[in-house]
Short mmCIF file of C-alpha atoms in Angstrom, two decimals:
data_model
loop_
_atom_site.label_atom_id
_atom_site.label_comp_id
_atom_site.label_asym_id
_atom_site.label_seq_id
_atom_site.Cartn_x
_atom_site.Cartn_y
_atom_site.Cartn_z
CA UNK A 148 -49.02 -188.37 -72.24
CA UNK A 149 -48.60 -186.68 -75.55
CA UNK A 150 -46.61 -183.53 -76.24
CA UNK A 151 -48.19 -182.30 -79.43
CA UNK A 152 -46.54 -180.02 -81.97
CA UNK A 153 -47.64 -176.42 -82.15
CA UNK A 154 -48.75 -174.08 -79.44
CA UNK A 155 -52.41 -174.97 -79.51
CA UNK A 156 -53.84 -178.08 -77.96
CA UNK A 157 -55.49 -180.99 -79.62
CA UNK A 158 -59.11 -179.85 -79.82
CA UNK A 159 -62.17 -181.70 -81.02
CA UNK A 160 -64.17 -180.31 -83.89
CA UNK A 161 -67.26 -178.22 -83.24
CA UNK A 162 -70.21 -180.63 -83.61
CA UNK A 163 -71.98 -180.40 -86.98
CA UNK A 164 -69.60 -177.70 -88.19
CA UNK A 165 -68.89 -177.25 -91.88
CA UNK A 166 -65.58 -178.64 -93.12
CA UNK A 167 -64.31 -175.26 -94.21
CA UNK A 168 -65.71 -171.74 -93.90
CA UNK A 169 -63.70 -168.92 -95.42
CA UNK A 170 -65.02 -165.43 -94.80
CA UNK A 171 -63.72 -162.39 -96.70
CA UNK A 172 -60.17 -163.72 -96.71
CA UNK A 173 -57.38 -161.44 -97.89
CA UNK A 174 -53.92 -162.97 -98.21
CA UNK A 175 -50.61 -161.74 -99.56
CA UNK A 176 -46.92 -162.45 -99.39
CA UNK A 177 -44.61 -160.35 -97.24
CA UNK A 178 -42.80 -157.79 -99.35
CA UNK A 179 -45.66 -157.48 -101.82
CA UNK A 180 -48.10 -154.67 -101.00
CA UNK A 181 -50.82 -156.06 -103.28
CA UNK A 182 -52.66 -159.05 -101.82
CA UNK A 183 -52.92 -162.17 -103.96
CA UNK A 184 -56.42 -163.00 -102.71
CA UNK A 185 -59.00 -160.30 -102.05
CA UNK A 186 -62.02 -160.92 -99.83
CA UNK A 187 -62.56 -164.49 -100.87
CA UNK A 188 -65.44 -166.30 -99.18
CA UNK A 189 -66.42 -169.92 -99.61
CA UNK A 190 -67.94 -172.77 -97.65
CA UNK A 191 -67.31 -176.46 -98.01
CA UNK A 192 -69.65 -179.01 -96.38
CA UNK A 193 -68.27 -182.36 -95.23
CA UNK A 194 -68.33 -185.22 -97.72
CA UNK A 195 -67.74 -183.09 -100.78
CA UNK A 196 -65.05 -182.98 -103.43
CA UNK A 197 -64.53 -179.42 -104.62
CA UNK A 198 -62.44 -178.28 -107.57
CA UNK A 199 -60.57 -175.01 -107.41
CA UNK A 200 -60.04 -173.82 -110.95
CA UNK A 201 -58.61 -170.73 -112.56
CA UNK A 202 -55.68 -169.61 -114.69
CA UNK A 203 -52.09 -169.74 -113.45
CA UNK A 204 -51.43 -166.96 -110.97
CA UNK A 205 -55.08 -166.62 -109.99
CA UNK A 206 -54.28 -167.53 -106.37
CA UNK A 207 -55.25 -171.21 -106.16
CA UNK A 208 -52.05 -172.27 -104.43
CA UNK A 209 -52.16 -169.22 -102.17
CA UNK A 210 -55.67 -170.12 -101.02
CA UNK A 211 -54.62 -173.68 -100.22
CA UNK A 212 -51.54 -172.45 -98.35
CA UNK A 213 -53.60 -170.05 -96.26
CA UNK A 214 -56.00 -172.84 -95.27
CA UNK A 215 -53.00 -175.09 -94.48
CA UNK A 216 -51.71 -172.39 -92.12
CA UNK A 217 -48.60 -171.62 -94.14
CA UNK A 218 -49.62 -168.03 -94.90
CA UNK A 219 -51.20 -165.79 -92.26
CA UNK A 220 -54.32 -163.96 -93.48
CA UNK A 221 -54.17 -160.17 -93.73
CA UNK A 222 -57.89 -159.99 -93.12
CA UNK A 223 -60.84 -162.33 -92.86
CA UNK A 224 -61.25 -165.66 -91.13
CA UNK A 225 -60.79 -169.34 -91.88
CA UNK A 226 -62.65 -171.94 -89.84
CA UNK A 227 -61.88 -175.65 -90.23
CA UNK A 228 -64.56 -177.80 -88.63
CA UNK A 229 -65.48 -174.71 -86.64
CA UNK A 230 -61.97 -174.08 -85.32
CA UNK A 231 -59.32 -171.57 -86.39
CA UNK A 232 -56.32 -172.67 -88.48
CA UNK A 233 -53.76 -174.46 -86.32
CA UNK A 234 -56.24 -175.64 -83.70
CA UNK A 235 -56.66 -178.96 -85.44
CA UNK A 236 -53.44 -179.67 -87.30
CA UNK A 237 -54.20 -183.36 -87.59
CA UNK A 238 -57.48 -182.74 -89.45
CA UNK A 239 -55.87 -180.94 -92.37
CA UNK A 240 -53.60 -182.54 -94.93
CA UNK A 241 -51.90 -180.44 -97.57
CA UNK A 242 -50.33 -181.90 -100.69
CA UNK A 243 -48.07 -179.27 -102.23
CA UNK A 244 -46.87 -179.41 -105.79
CA UNK A 245 -43.97 -181.86 -106.03
CA UNK A 246 -41.27 -179.22 -105.67
CA UNK A 247 -41.53 -178.79 -101.90
CA UNK A 248 -39.98 -182.15 -101.04
CA UNK A 249 -36.25 -182.91 -101.22
CA UNK A 250 -36.71 -186.15 -103.15
CA UNK A 251 -33.04 -187.09 -102.94
CA UNK A 252 -33.12 -187.30 -99.14
CA UNK A 253 -32.30 -190.81 -97.86
CA UNK A 254 -35.77 -191.82 -96.77
CA UNK A 255 -37.86 -194.74 -98.03
CA UNK A 256 -41.45 -194.55 -99.30
CA UNK A 257 -42.61 -196.40 -96.19
CA UNK A 258 -40.85 -194.01 -93.84
CA UNK A 259 -42.17 -190.97 -95.68
CA UNK A 260 -45.73 -192.26 -95.42
CA UNK A 261 -45.13 -193.07 -91.75
CA UNK A 262 -44.51 -189.35 -91.17
CA UNK A 263 -48.29 -188.96 -91.53
CA UNK A 264 -48.56 -190.43 -88.02
CA UNK A 265 -46.21 -187.86 -86.44
CA UNK A 266 -48.97 -185.31 -85.83
CA UNK A 267 -50.71 -187.89 -83.63
CA UNK A 268 -47.49 -188.87 -81.84
CA UNK A 269 -45.96 -185.47 -81.07
CA UNK A 270 -42.56 -185.04 -79.45
CA UNK A 271 -40.51 -187.96 -78.13
CA UNK A 272 -42.96 -190.75 -79.03
CA UNK A 273 -41.88 -193.27 -81.63
CA UNK A 274 -44.22 -194.86 -84.17
CA UNK A 275 -45.46 -198.24 -82.95
CA UNK A 276 -46.80 -201.43 -84.54
CA UNK A 277 -50.25 -199.91 -84.86
CA UNK A 278 -48.83 -196.98 -86.85
CA UNK A 279 -46.85 -199.32 -89.10
CA UNK A 280 -49.95 -201.43 -89.75
CA UNK A 281 -51.89 -198.38 -90.87
CA UNK A 282 -49.04 -197.51 -93.23
CA UNK A 283 -49.11 -201.02 -94.71
CA UNK A 284 -52.86 -200.86 -95.31
CA UNK A 285 -52.62 -197.51 -97.04
CA UNK A 286 -49.61 -198.57 -99.16
CA UNK A 287 -51.66 -201.51 -100.45
CA UNK A 288 -54.66 -199.27 -101.15
CA UNK A 289 -52.49 -196.95 -103.26
CA UNK A 290 -50.64 -199.77 -105.02
CA UNK A 291 -47.31 -198.83 -103.46
CA UNK A 292 -46.69 -201.97 -101.38
CA UNK A 293 -43.97 -203.25 -103.72
CA UNK A 294 -42.19 -199.89 -103.65
CA UNK A 295 -42.23 -199.48 -99.85
CA UNK A 296 -38.50 -200.00 -99.44
CA UNK A 297 -37.48 -197.70 -102.29
CA UNK A 298 -35.78 -194.37 -101.76
CA UNK A 299 -38.32 -191.68 -102.69
CA UNK A 300 -36.45 -190.37 -105.75
CA UNK A 301 -36.76 -193.83 -107.34
CA UNK A 302 -40.47 -193.27 -107.97
CA UNK A 303 -42.20 -191.88 -111.03
CA UNK A 304 -44.08 -188.58 -110.75
CA UNK A 305 -47.37 -190.41 -110.36
CA UNK A 306 -45.99 -192.74 -107.70
CA UNK A 307 -44.58 -189.77 -105.78
CA UNK A 308 -47.98 -188.11 -105.86
CA UNK A 309 -49.56 -191.35 -104.60
CA UNK A 310 -46.97 -191.50 -101.78
CA UNK A 311 -47.94 -187.97 -100.71
CA UNK A 312 -51.62 -188.94 -100.80
CA UNK A 313 -50.78 -192.07 -98.78
CA UNK A 314 -49.23 -189.87 -96.11
CA UNK A 315 -52.41 -187.78 -95.96
CA UNK A 316 -54.50 -190.95 -95.57
CA UNK A 317 -52.27 -192.26 -92.81
CA UNK A 318 -52.69 -188.91 -91.07
CA UNK A 319 -56.46 -189.58 -91.16
CA UNK A 320 -57.11 -186.00 -92.11
CA UNK A 321 -60.69 -184.88 -92.66
CA UNK A 322 -59.93 -181.99 -94.99
CA UNK A 323 -57.51 -182.62 -97.83
CA UNK A 324 -55.97 -179.72 -99.71
CA UNK A 325 -54.46 -180.89 -102.97
CA UNK A 326 -52.41 -178.62 -105.22
CA UNK A 327 -52.54 -179.93 -108.79
CA UNK A 328 -52.03 -183.58 -107.85
CA UNK A 329 -52.83 -184.72 -111.38
CA UNK A 330 -50.25 -182.76 -113.34
CA UNK A 331 -47.43 -185.01 -114.60
CA UNK A 332 -49.24 -188.12 -113.43
CA UNK A 333 -49.59 -191.34 -115.44
CA UNK A 334 -53.00 -192.83 -116.27
CA UNK A 335 -52.72 -195.62 -113.69
CA UNK A 336 -51.87 -193.22 -110.88
CA UNK A 337 -54.66 -190.90 -111.90
CA UNK A 338 -57.18 -193.73 -111.75
CA UNK A 339 -55.98 -194.80 -108.29
CA UNK A 340 -56.06 -191.21 -106.99
CA UNK A 341 -59.60 -190.70 -108.36
CA UNK A 342 -60.79 -193.87 -106.69
CA UNK A 343 -59.24 -192.97 -103.33
CA UNK A 344 -60.76 -189.49 -103.41
CA UNK A 345 -64.20 -190.93 -104.16
CA UNK A 346 -63.82 -193.31 -101.23
CA UNK A 347 -62.78 -190.44 -98.96
CA UNK A 348 -65.86 -188.49 -99.98
CA UNK A 349 -68.03 -191.49 -99.19
CA UNK A 350 -66.46 -191.57 -95.73
CA UNK A 351 -67.52 -187.96 -95.19
CA UNK A 352 -64.15 -186.33 -95.77
CA UNK A 353 -63.77 -183.12 -97.75
CA UNK A 354 -61.43 -182.37 -100.58
CA UNK A 355 -60.39 -179.05 -102.06
CA UNK A 356 -58.28 -179.59 -105.14
CA UNK A 357 -56.59 -177.04 -107.36
CA UNK A 358 -56.71 -178.45 -110.85
CA UNK A 359 -56.38 -177.74 -114.54
CA UNK A 360 -58.03 -180.96 -115.62
CA UNK A 361 -61.56 -179.97 -116.44
CA UNK A 362 -62.57 -182.66 -118.93
CA UNK A 363 -64.25 -184.94 -116.36
CA UNK A 364 -64.93 -182.31 -113.74
CA UNK A 365 -68.64 -183.18 -113.34
CA UNK A 366 -67.81 -186.80 -112.50
CA UNK A 367 -64.93 -186.07 -110.20
CA UNK A 368 -66.28 -183.17 -108.16
CA UNK A 369 -69.50 -182.14 -106.47
CA UNK A 370 -68.56 -178.46 -106.29
CA UNK A 371 -66.34 -176.09 -108.21
CA UNK A 372 -64.92 -172.71 -107.29
CA UNK A 373 -63.35 -170.46 -109.87
CA UNK A 374 -60.66 -168.01 -108.92
CA UNK A 375 -59.76 -165.19 -111.23
CA UNK A 376 -57.05 -162.68 -110.38
CA UNK A 377 -57.38 -163.15 -106.64
CA UNK A 378 -61.18 -162.99 -106.45
CA UNK A 379 -63.69 -165.79 -106.28
CA UNK A 380 -65.56 -165.10 -109.47
CA UNK A 381 -68.20 -167.73 -109.36
CA UNK A 382 -69.31 -170.76 -107.49
CA UNK A 383 -70.68 -173.26 -109.91
CA UNK A 384 -72.69 -176.34 -109.28
CA UNK A 385 -73.95 -176.50 -112.82
CA UNK A 386 -70.60 -177.37 -114.18
CA UNK A 387 -70.99 -176.57 -117.86
CA UNK A 388 -70.97 -172.94 -116.77
CA UNK A 389 -67.30 -173.39 -116.04
CA UNK A 390 -66.29 -173.91 -119.61
CA UNK A 391 -63.94 -171.28 -120.81
CA UNK A 392 -62.45 -170.58 -117.37
CA UNK B 294 0.96 -208.41 -85.26
CA UNK B 295 -0.98 -207.99 -81.99
CA UNK B 296 2.04 -206.33 -80.49
CA UNK B 297 2.36 -204.02 -83.46
CA UNK B 298 -1.26 -203.01 -83.02
CA UNK B 299 -1.07 -202.55 -79.26
CA UNK B 300 2.31 -200.90 -78.99
CA UNK B 301 1.29 -197.29 -79.75
CA UNK B 302 -1.41 -197.39 -77.11
CA UNK B 303 1.01 -198.13 -74.29
CA UNK B 304 1.44 -194.37 -74.15
CA UNK B 305 -1.21 -192.44 -72.30
CA UNK B 306 -1.12 -189.53 -74.78
CA UNK B 307 -1.99 -192.02 -77.53
CA UNK B 308 -4.86 -193.44 -75.47
CA UNK B 309 -6.26 -189.98 -74.74
CA UNK B 310 -5.70 -189.06 -78.38
CA UNK B 311 -7.64 -192.08 -79.57
CA UNK B 312 -10.49 -191.40 -77.14
CA UNK B 313 -10.61 -187.77 -78.25
CA UNK B 314 -10.52 -188.66 -81.95
CA UNK B 315 -13.31 -191.20 -81.51
CA UNK B 316 -15.51 -188.79 -79.53
CA UNK B 317 -14.98 -186.04 -82.09
CA UNK B 318 -15.42 -188.46 -84.98
CA UNK B 319 -18.66 -190.03 -83.81
CA UNK B 320 -20.27 -186.71 -82.85
CA UNK B 321 -19.22 -184.85 -85.99
CA UNK B 322 -19.98 -187.74 -88.35
CA UNK B 323 -23.50 -188.28 -86.97
CA UNK B 324 -24.35 -184.59 -86.97
CA UNK B 325 -22.56 -184.41 -90.33
CA UNK B 326 -25.33 -186.44 -91.95
CA UNK B 327 -27.58 -183.38 -91.62
CA UNK B 328 -24.77 -181.03 -92.65
CA UNK B 329 -24.32 -182.97 -95.91
CA UNK B 330 -28.02 -183.59 -96.61
CA UNK B 331 -29.01 -179.98 -95.90
CA UNK B 332 -26.17 -178.74 -98.12
CA UNK B 333 -24.35 -176.71 -95.49
CA UNK B 334 -20.89 -178.25 -95.92
CA UNK B 335 -19.08 -175.05 -94.99
CA UNK B 336 -20.82 -174.55 -91.66
CA UNK B 337 -17.98 -176.21 -89.75
CA UNK B 338 -15.34 -173.98 -91.26
CA UNK B 339 -17.54 -170.92 -90.84
CA UNK B 340 -18.39 -171.60 -87.18
CA UNK B 341 -14.73 -172.28 -86.45
CA UNK B 342 -13.83 -168.80 -87.70
CA UNK B 343 -16.62 -167.05 -85.85
CA UNK B 344 -15.31 -168.04 -82.43
CA UNK B 345 -12.39 -165.62 -82.79
CA UNK B 346 -14.06 -162.48 -81.34
CA UNK B 347 -15.34 -164.60 -78.45
CA UNK B 348 -11.80 -165.76 -77.74
CA UNK B 349 -10.39 -162.23 -77.81
CA UNK B 350 -13.10 -160.81 -75.53
CA UNK B 351 -12.73 -163.72 -73.09
CA UNK B 352 -8.95 -163.30 -73.15
CA UNK B 353 -9.18 -159.57 -72.44
CA UNK B 354 -11.72 -160.08 -69.69
CA UNK B 355 -9.78 -162.95 -68.17
CA UNK B 356 -12.72 -165.32 -68.60
CA UNK B 357 -12.78 -168.90 -69.80
CA UNK B 358 -11.62 -169.08 -73.41
CA UNK B 359 -13.94 -172.01 -74.04
CA UNK B 360 -16.87 -170.00 -72.69
CA UNK B 361 -16.01 -167.06 -74.93
CA UNK B 362 -15.68 -169.28 -77.99
CA UNK B 363 -18.96 -171.03 -77.21
CA UNK B 364 -20.80 -167.72 -76.71
CA UNK B 365 -19.54 -166.42 -80.06
CA UNK B 366 -20.38 -169.72 -81.80
CA UNK B 367 -23.91 -169.81 -80.38
CA UNK B 368 -24.48 -166.15 -81.22
CA UNK B 369 -23.47 -166.79 -84.83
CA UNK B 370 -25.58 -169.96 -85.06
CA UNK B 371 -28.66 -168.14 -83.79
CA UNK B 372 -27.84 -165.16 -86.02
CA UNK B 373 -27.68 -167.40 -89.10
CA UNK B 374 -30.97 -169.03 -88.14
CA UNK B 375 -32.65 -165.69 -87.48
CA UNK B 376 -31.47 -163.89 -90.63
CA UNK B 377 -32.49 -166.81 -92.87
CA UNK B 378 -35.82 -167.57 -91.16
CA UNK B 379 -38.83 -167.90 -93.44
CA UNK B 380 -36.40 -168.02 -96.35
CA UNK B 381 -35.77 -164.24 -96.35
CA UNK B 382 -32.09 -164.86 -97.10
CA UNK B 383 -30.68 -168.21 -98.22
CA UNK B 384 -28.92 -170.08 -95.44
CA UNK B 385 -25.56 -170.31 -97.21
CA UNK B 386 -25.68 -166.55 -97.82
CA UNK B 387 -26.43 -165.88 -94.15
CA UNK B 388 -23.50 -168.14 -93.18
CA UNK B 389 -21.18 -166.23 -95.52
CA UNK B 390 -22.26 -162.80 -94.26
CA UNK B 391 -22.10 -163.63 -90.55
CA UNK B 392 -18.93 -165.68 -90.47
CA UNK B 393 -16.83 -163.08 -92.29
CA UNK B 394 -18.28 -160.35 -90.05
CA UNK B 395 -17.46 -162.28 -86.88
CA UNK B 396 -13.96 -163.16 -88.09
CA UNK B 397 -13.30 -159.52 -89.02
CA UNK B 398 -14.58 -158.43 -85.62
CA UNK B 399 -12.10 -160.84 -84.05
CA UNK B 400 -9.23 -159.41 -86.10
CA UNK B 401 -10.33 -155.86 -85.24
CA UNK B 402 -10.35 -156.65 -81.52
CA UNK B 403 -7.06 -158.49 -81.82
CA UNK B 404 -5.41 -155.50 -83.45
CA UNK B 405 -6.10 -153.58 -80.22
CA UNK B 406 -4.33 -156.23 -78.17
CA UNK B 407 -0.59 -156.73 -78.37
CA UNK B 408 -0.09 -160.37 -77.44
CA UNK B 409 -2.54 -162.79 -78.91
CA UNK B 410 -0.31 -165.78 -79.48
CA UNK B 411 -1.91 -167.55 -76.53
CA UNK B 412 -5.10 -167.80 -78.55
CA UNK B 413 -3.70 -169.84 -81.38
CA UNK B 414 -3.80 -173.17 -79.54
CA UNK B 415 -7.57 -173.08 -79.28
CA UNK B 416 -7.91 -172.74 -83.05
CA UNK B 417 -5.27 -175.32 -83.98
CA UNK B 418 -5.68 -178.10 -81.44
CA UNK B 419 -3.54 -181.20 -81.42
CA UNK B 420 -5.16 -184.57 -80.96
CA UNK B 421 -2.05 -185.91 -79.19
CA UNK B 422 -1.92 -183.00 -76.74
CA UNK B 423 -5.41 -183.41 -75.30
CA UNK B 424 -5.82 -182.87 -71.56
CA UNK B 425 -8.18 -185.00 -69.49
CA UNK B 426 -10.39 -182.00 -68.68
CA UNK B 427 -10.82 -181.32 -72.42
CA UNK B 428 -11.73 -184.94 -72.89
CA UNK B 429 -14.37 -184.82 -70.14
CA UNK B 430 -15.84 -181.66 -71.66
CA UNK B 431 -15.91 -183.25 -75.11
CA UNK B 432 -17.54 -186.39 -73.71
CA UNK B 433 -20.30 -184.34 -72.08
CA UNK B 434 -20.99 -182.40 -75.29
CA UNK B 435 -20.89 -185.57 -77.40
CA UNK B 436 -23.42 -187.21 -75.08
CA UNK B 437 -25.72 -184.17 -75.21
CA UNK B 438 -25.56 -183.85 -78.99
CA UNK B 439 -26.08 -187.57 -79.68
CA UNK B 440 -28.95 -187.79 -77.19
CA UNK B 441 -30.67 -184.80 -78.83
CA UNK B 442 -30.23 -186.33 -82.29
CA UNK B 443 -31.71 -189.59 -81.00
CA UNK B 444 -34.70 -188.08 -79.20
CA UNK B 445 -35.63 -185.66 -81.98
CA UNK B 446 -34.73 -187.93 -84.87
CA UNK B 447 -38.14 -188.01 -86.57
CA UNK B 448 -38.58 -184.25 -86.30
CA UNK B 449 -35.07 -183.41 -87.56
CA UNK B 450 -35.45 -185.90 -90.41
CA UNK B 451 -38.88 -184.67 -91.52
CA UNK B 452 -37.99 -180.96 -91.39
CA UNK B 453 -34.89 -181.74 -93.45
CA UNK B 454 -36.70 -183.26 -96.43
CA UNK B 455 -40.20 -181.78 -96.19
CA UNK B 456 -40.29 -178.55 -94.17
CA UNK B 457 -43.67 -177.59 -95.65
CA UNK B 458 -45.41 -180.72 -94.39
CA UNK B 459 -43.77 -180.19 -90.99
CA UNK B 460 -45.20 -176.65 -90.83
CA UNK B 461 -48.68 -177.89 -91.73
CA UNK B 462 -48.68 -180.32 -88.79
CA UNK B 463 -47.48 -177.56 -86.45
CA UNK B 464 -43.80 -178.47 -86.33
CA UNK B 465 -41.70 -175.37 -86.99
CA UNK B 466 -38.98 -176.11 -89.54
CA UNK B 467 -37.19 -172.87 -88.63
CA UNK B 468 -36.96 -173.89 -84.98
CA UNK B 469 -35.57 -177.32 -85.80
CA UNK B 470 -33.01 -175.64 -88.06
CA UNK B 471 -32.06 -173.29 -85.22
CA UNK B 472 -31.65 -176.29 -82.91
CA UNK B 473 -29.39 -177.98 -85.45
CA UNK B 474 -27.25 -174.83 -85.69
CA UNK B 475 -26.95 -174.68 -81.90
CA UNK B 476 -25.86 -178.34 -81.77
CA UNK B 477 -23.32 -177.53 -84.47
CA UNK B 478 -22.01 -174.55 -82.49
CA UNK B 479 -21.48 -176.70 -79.37
CA UNK B 480 -19.83 -179.46 -81.40
CA UNK B 481 -17.56 -177.24 -83.47
CA UNK B 482 -16.35 -175.19 -80.50
CA UNK B 483 -15.63 -178.28 -78.41
CA UNK B 484 -13.93 -180.06 -81.30
CA UNK B 485 -11.69 -177.31 -82.63
CA UNK B 486 -9.94 -176.82 -79.31
CA UNK B 487 -8.95 -180.46 -79.14
CA UNK B 488 -8.45 -181.41 -82.78
CA UNK B 489 -8.30 -178.12 -84.70
CA UNK B 490 -10.32 -176.53 -87.48
CA UNK B 491 -9.42 -178.80 -90.40
CA UNK B 492 -10.05 -182.11 -88.64
CA UNK B 493 -13.36 -180.78 -87.29
CA UNK B 494 -14.51 -179.55 -90.71
CA UNK B 495 -13.43 -182.81 -92.34
CA UNK B 496 -15.20 -184.97 -89.75
CA UNK B 497 -18.42 -182.97 -90.25
CA UNK B 498 -18.45 -183.52 -94.00
CA UNK B 499 -16.29 -186.37 -95.34
CA UNK B 500 -17.55 -189.45 -93.41
CA UNK B 501 -21.19 -188.44 -93.93
CA UNK B 502 -20.57 -187.70 -97.61
CA UNK B 503 -18.98 -191.14 -98.03
CA UNK B 504 -21.85 -192.82 -96.17
CA UNK B 505 -24.44 -190.98 -98.30
CA UNK B 506 -22.99 -192.71 -101.37
CA UNK B 507 -23.51 -196.14 -99.83
CA UNK B 508 -26.98 -196.13 -98.29
CA UNK B 509 -30.51 -194.83 -98.75
CA UNK B 510 -31.52 -194.64 -95.11
CA UNK B 511 -30.65 -191.89 -92.69
CA UNK B 512 -29.98 -193.97 -89.51
CA UNK B 513 -27.76 -196.32 -91.53
CA UNK B 514 -25.98 -193.33 -93.04
CA UNK B 515 -25.28 -191.97 -89.56
CA UNK B 516 -23.97 -195.33 -88.31
CA UNK B 517 -21.79 -195.80 -91.36
CA UNK B 518 -20.41 -192.26 -91.06
CA UNK B 519 -19.55 -192.86 -87.40
CA UNK B 520 -17.87 -196.14 -88.34
CA UNK B 521 -15.80 -194.42 -91.04
CA UNK B 522 -14.82 -191.69 -88.56
CA UNK B 523 -13.67 -194.25 -85.98
CA UNK B 524 -11.79 -196.28 -88.59
CA UNK B 525 -10.07 -193.16 -89.91
CA UNK B 526 -9.07 -192.11 -86.39
CA UNK B 527 -7.46 -195.48 -85.71
CA UNK B 528 -5.69 -195.76 -89.05
CA UNK B 529 -4.60 -192.13 -88.88
CA UNK B 530 -3.12 -192.58 -85.40
CA UNK B 531 -1.18 -195.69 -86.45
CA UNK B 532 0.14 -193.80 -89.46
CA UNK B 533 1.15 -190.93 -87.24
CA UNK B 534 2.91 -193.27 -84.78
CA UNK B 535 4.76 -195.51 -87.22
CA UNK B 536 5.41 -193.10 -90.08
CA UNK B 537 5.94 -190.12 -87.79
CA UNK B 538 3.50 -187.77 -89.55
CA UNK B 539 1.04 -185.21 -88.17
CA UNK B 540 -1.87 -187.11 -86.58
CA UNK B 541 -4.73 -184.75 -87.51
CA UNK B 542 -3.65 -184.60 -91.16
CA UNK B 543 -3.28 -188.40 -91.27
CA UNK B 544 -6.84 -188.83 -89.94
CA UNK B 545 -8.28 -186.35 -92.47
CA UNK B 546 -6.53 -188.06 -95.39
CA UNK B 547 -7.72 -191.50 -94.23
CA UNK B 548 -11.28 -190.11 -94.24
CA UNK B 549 -10.70 -188.84 -97.76
CA UNK B 550 -9.49 -192.30 -98.80
CA UNK B 551 -12.72 -193.81 -97.39
CA UNK B 552 -14.67 -191.25 -99.40
CA UNK B 553 -12.73 -192.22 -102.53
CA UNK B 554 -13.58 -195.89 -102.01
CA UNK B 555 -17.26 -195.08 -101.38
CA UNK B 556 -17.33 -192.96 -104.52
CA UNK B 557 -15.81 -195.81 -106.56
CA UNK B 558 -18.34 -198.32 -105.19
CA UNK B 559 -21.16 -195.91 -105.96
CA UNK B 560 -19.97 -195.30 -109.54
CA UNK B 561 -19.55 -199.02 -110.20
CA UNK B 562 -23.03 -199.69 -108.82
CA UNK B 563 -24.73 -196.97 -110.88
CA UNK B 564 -22.86 -198.09 -113.97
CA UNK B 565 -23.95 -201.66 -113.27
CA UNK B 566 -27.55 -200.46 -112.93
CA UNK B 567 -27.37 -198.51 -116.18
CA UNK B 568 -25.75 -201.31 -118.19
#
């Protein structure tokens, strides 16, 4: 028997549902009367990599946090595979900007990645051999196998970002929310991350990534959303239209 | 040599003292790993002060002093957790505000009562004056705290280094923090009445701080901290027996010596790595 985290139960996705449907979402931070996002709507089909672009302060991180369930909406709805936020914790992985982790904490890369299994284990159950095997496979895929025993602060920025992505893979999430994973990342890490994201797309997973790197946007993404001052200004498939954002 | 080692423990007060010091040491040192890693080193001192109004009220009402102290400690722990939830106020700020308020409330209540000397023993315990009932109480609390730390290890660990990820998978970081504060309240209240404020505060911080310098893994850090706490208790009690010095102070200073050694090892290692 599993005692899962959170008040809601472990629910299956609605068959054939879209990965993400956001309808007239308004979000703000407590203490600030003005919302950061105003009536933003977007839909994301499964098997698509989508870029979320826009200047600093346009609300990219806020949008990702709302979908991750970290910020309650003031108005509007978010459906993830047809279910409300929180109904399917295990399906959503969120990679915050590096600052949210205490990197000096005494935990190894392997153990940090293993935490991706916790959502499937719930209270009182310990990770087993099967969980550890999955971790090993993912560490190899992300080129971290030689660093598995290192304390997490002994990694470069790119390696730390790969470790966070490894945790999301181990979680077997279907919707990945990535907040600027490519800033302060070396070329090798960037190539590995690109490759993994392409593979995830091929497996039918969906990716929503806040990014500033627009130079290869048409190769790396199938969709792009542009946020400007809290509003979704345009949804572009024809990517050259994004120049100048 | 054997005789020299065994002689002090012919006395039952030394045996009880050793048992008490080890129980306090292991519980505080293990829990102390979180205290050190979550940067709340003054929580022990703060919680120790906040029990005062509980003591006074229990004394006036003729209730159990331990019960009063525990109620006040738990109230403060929950208060700290509640005021600093969702990061509205930083945790160290909440600790500062609440502990001074509770201590002042204790003083205020005490100023209405004439005789309060009876209360001092619960704040300044003596490891060599421990009664068997205190020991049984401490053993029960130690078992409860250590069992909780064991069963919820992965959750406490994850919420300590990555609260955001924990929230995303539905594990409330605020609730785990509250739980940790409650465990601390139980531990501190039980420990101060048998070993006093300073030894409790030291055991919560120093062994774990020393262990943190020597290892990169949390379970190892907890084990090492417990080991240092036990070693310090033994060495401190021998010092107190043969050199006739205060036992609690001797234990604290032995802990500090362990920390000094750990710090030296750490500096030599990092210098070796750099050069």
